[in-house]
């Protein structure tokens, strides 16, 4: 409880008064990965703040049950942000009002997703091309939300339109209290390398706290990026999947990894029922990625359909070391 209060106070300060977090490492929103079980694990390993995956504002307003499922969380995940995507200011504002009632610590606006189903209908990273609409959406979310609002952007649409300076100003004017920057343009998707010079430039000029994001691979690198960019925090996405120790800096033994998989698996079954076993596969593949001798077991693990099967395969990993 003490720890929660400390971190929570710090994230409140981060958002309200521009003060550093207790830990400068934050878990990125990742569709299909950052659900409640994984967020809880990341928090326990030291992530200072976690986010839901992107949630459709339209689905929220329509009271779609599947969409509402993405907004479920438990108190031990806090501080937590719920991320919304959409392109209609009125719908985004109404969704922010509805989601606020669930009591997240932050509502985050997705302005960086370039998956076709999000981007092709004008939301996500498409907003990077339309600063005026971005401003209206941000203002509507701020007006609808009863918790602080943050936004997650990329540097712009493509190399010819790196609009981040204008975007940041518009978001600040609209009342957004924190901005996460993934240091790529939308057209880069995940190609090339994240531009941390641009992230630092944004941090130097922004009046709200900035979280830097892109390509962090290790705990040490995260701390370096944090120090070099001067960002309030840095956000870790892909490298945290199967490796929550990236938040603590610990180096897990094979036994630690196996124990973590079991705990994660049980949390998935608790949260989703038996279907959690199937959803767990993509995590298991990442967990065992660096375990020597595990490659021959990986195939068996991803085809296992029962908890006891997975446990007996994992027992062989720990025996083999
Ligand atoms: C599988 C996957 C799903 C993602 N889903 C989201 C999402 O729902 N919302 C979002 O803002 N970014 C999403 N992202 C982008 C990440 O939050 C992050 O910006 C990006 O992966 C770069 O950080 P990294 O190099 O640490 O992974 C996703 C990335 C991946 C790989």
XYZ file of N, CA, C and O and ligand atoms in Angstrom, residues 27-34 52-55 83 85 108-113 152-154 180-184 189-190 194 213-217 235-241, ligand 1:
203
model
N 5.314 1.209 -18.899
C 4.946 0.173 -19.870
C 4.107 0.780 -20.995
O 3.112 1.467 -20.741
N 4.493 0.501 -22.241
C 3.777 1.034 -23.408
C 2.442 0.326 -23.603
O 2.310 -0.856 -23.271
N 1.470 1.036 -24.165
C 0.243 0.343 -24.567
C 0.539 -0.565 -25.754
O 1.170 -0.133 -26.719
N 0.114 -1.817 -25.685
C 0.321 -2.726 -26.820
C -0.906 -3.602 -27.006
O -1.237 -4.417 -26.135
N -1.546 -3.419 -28.153
C -2.755 -4.189 -28.450
C -2.444 -5.676 -28.413
O -1.461 -6.134 -29.005
N -3.273 -6.427 -27.706
C -3.090 -7.872 -27.631
C -2.116 -8.307 -26.555
O -1.934 -9.507 -26.348
N -1.458 -7.359 -25.883
C -0.462 -7.719 -24.869
C -0.721 -7.073 -23.512
O -0.655 -7.743 -22.489
N -0.984 -5.761 -23.511
C -0.988 -5.071 -22.207
C -2.380 -5.124 -21.571
O -3.023 -4.102 -21.344
N -3.547 0.677 -20.855
C -4.330 -0.320 -21.582
C -3.936 -0.249 -23.054
O -3.325 0.720 -23.490
N -4.313 -1.242 -23.796
C -4.192 -1.112 -25.243
C -5.220 -0.096 -25.729
O -6.093 0.344 -24.980
N -5.099 0.269 -26.995
C -6.037 1.246 -27.545
C -7.458 0.691 -27.517
O -7.688 -0.481 -27.796
N -8.405 1.527 -27.133
C -9.802 1.115 -26.992
C -10.647 2.029 -27.870
O -10.464 3.257 -27.856
N -6.307 3.999 -22.796
C -6.064 4.723 -24.053
C -7.274 4.608 -24.980
O -7.769 3.511 -25.244
N -9.032 5.558 -28.847
C -8.795 6.047 -30.204
C -10.138 6.345 -30.865
O -11.155 5.726 -30.542
N -5.642 8.453 -22.005
C -4.630 8.740 -23.017
C -5.283 8.715 -24.402
O -6.151 7.883 -24.666
N -4.853 9.621 -25.262
C -5.402 9.661 -26.623
C -4.385 9.042 -27.580
O -3.222 9.457 -27.612
N -4.823 8.066 -28.350
C -3.930 7.421 -29.323
C -3.825 8.276 -30.574
O -4.808 8.518 -31.259
N -2.601 8.729 -30.847
C -2.353 9.484 -32.075
C -1.152 8.898 -32.787
O -0.415 9.597 -33.464
N -0.952 7.610 -32.598
C 0.255 7.034 -33.181
C 0.046 5.699 -33.864
O 0.943 5.191 -34.522
N -1.157 5.127 -33.714
C -1.352 3.785 -34.265
C -1.515 3.861 -35.776
O -2.345 4.622 -36.276
N -0.503 10.239 -26.929
C 0.682 9.526 -27.416
C 0.780 9.758 -28.914
O -0.128 9.383 -29.667
N 1.870 10.386 -29.322
C 2.023 10.789 -30.730
C 3.264 10.133 -31.343
O 4.104 9.570 -30.639
N 3.335 10.219 -32.653
C 4.597 9.992 -33.352
C 5.107 11.356 -33.818
O 4.457 12.375 -33.560
N 3.396 11.516 -24.663
C 4.369 10.469 -24.971
C 4.716 10.575 -26.451
O 3.819 10.726 -27.288
N 6.006 10.500 -26.753
C 6.442 10.598 -28.143
C 7.160 9.329 -28.556
O 8.199 8.980 -27.975
N 6.593 8.614 -29.527
C 7.315 7.518 -30.174
C 8.103 8.170 -31.306
O 7.514 8.757 -32.215
N 9.424 8.073 -31.247
C 10.290 8.843 -32.136
C 10.381 8.348 -33.570
O 11.478 8.228 -34.119
N 9.249 8.064 -34.161
C 9.183 7.689 -35.575
C 8.011 8.419 -36.216
O 7.100 8.855 -35.525
N 6.296 3.186 -39.623
C 5.748 2.078 -38.816
C 6.766 1.670 -37.758
O 7.004 2.417 -36.843
N 7.409 0.497 -37.911
C 8.436 0.119 -36.944
C 9.814 0.057 -37.608
O 10.759 -0.469 -37.041
N 14.290 4.889 -33.906
C 13.599 6.015 -33.263
C 14.560 7.196 -33.132
O 15.743 7.030 -32.824
N 9.833 7.420 -26.169
C 9.554 6.009 -26.497
C 10.155 5.642 -27.850
O 10.109 6.407 -28.789
N 10.699 4.433 -27.881
C 11.152 3.871 -29.143
C 12.458 3.129 -29.037
O 13.486 3.708 -28.678
N 12.403 1.817 -29.261
C 13.598 0.987 -29.433
C 14.410 0.726 -28.168
O 15.569 0.311 -28.272
N 13.868 0.965 -26.997
C 14.628 0.645 -25.789
C 14.663 -0.878 -25.632
O 13.619 -1.531 -25.647
N 15.886 -1.420 -25.484
C 16.031 -2.885 -25.482
C 16.422 -3.451 -24.131
O 16.184 -4.633 -23.869
N 9.298 5.069 -22.038
C 8.281 4.030 -22.182
C 8.863 2.848 -22.939
O 9.556 3.038 -23.948
N 8.570 1.653 -22.449
C 9.120 0.438 -23.056
C 7.978 -0.433 -23.554
O 7.045 -0.717 -22.802
N 8.064 -0.841 -24.804
C 7.030 -1.681 -25.388
C 7.519 -3.087 -25.648
O 7.528 -3.944 -24.747
N 7.978 -3.326 -26.871
C 8.279 -4.692 -27.303
C 9.247 -5.412 -26.378
O 9.091 -6.608 -26.116
N 10.252 -4.693 -25.890
C 11.278 -5.372 -25.087
C 10.773 -5.807 -23.715
O 11.460 -6.542 -23.002
N 9.579 -5.364 -23.340
C 9.032 -5.783 -22.042
C 8.241 -7.081 -22.156
O 7.974 -7.737 -21.145
N 7.881 -7.460 -23.382
C 7.079 -8.681 -23.548
C 7.988 -9.876 -23.293
O 9.053 -10.013 -23.905
C 2.070 -5.480 -30.808
C 2.049 -3.981 -30.600
C 0.866 -3.361 -30.268
C 0.826 -1.978 -30.072
N -0.350 -1.393 -29.698
C -0.364 -0.059 -29.388
C -1.539 0.546 -28.859
O -2.573 -0.098 -28.635
N -1.494 1.875 -28.606
C -0.357 2.624 -28.812
O -0.364 3.829 -28.564
N 0.761 2.078 -29.303
C 0.780 0.752 -29.563
N 1.951 0.175 -29.983
C 3.176 0.998 -30.062
C 3.956 0.926 -28.752
O 3.218 1.508 -27.689
C 5.299 1.672 -28.864
O 5.052 3.020 -29.175
C 6.198 1.079 -29.942
O 6.197 -0.338 -29.898
C 7.626 1.588 -29.819
O 8.176 1.239 -28.570
P 9.182 -0.020 -28.401
O 10.284 0.180 -29.393
O 9.635 0.057 -26.975
O 8.382 -1.247 -28.718
C 2.000 -1.197 -30.223
C 3.193 -1.837 -30.560
C 3.236 -3.204 -30.737
C 4.545 -3.860 -31.077
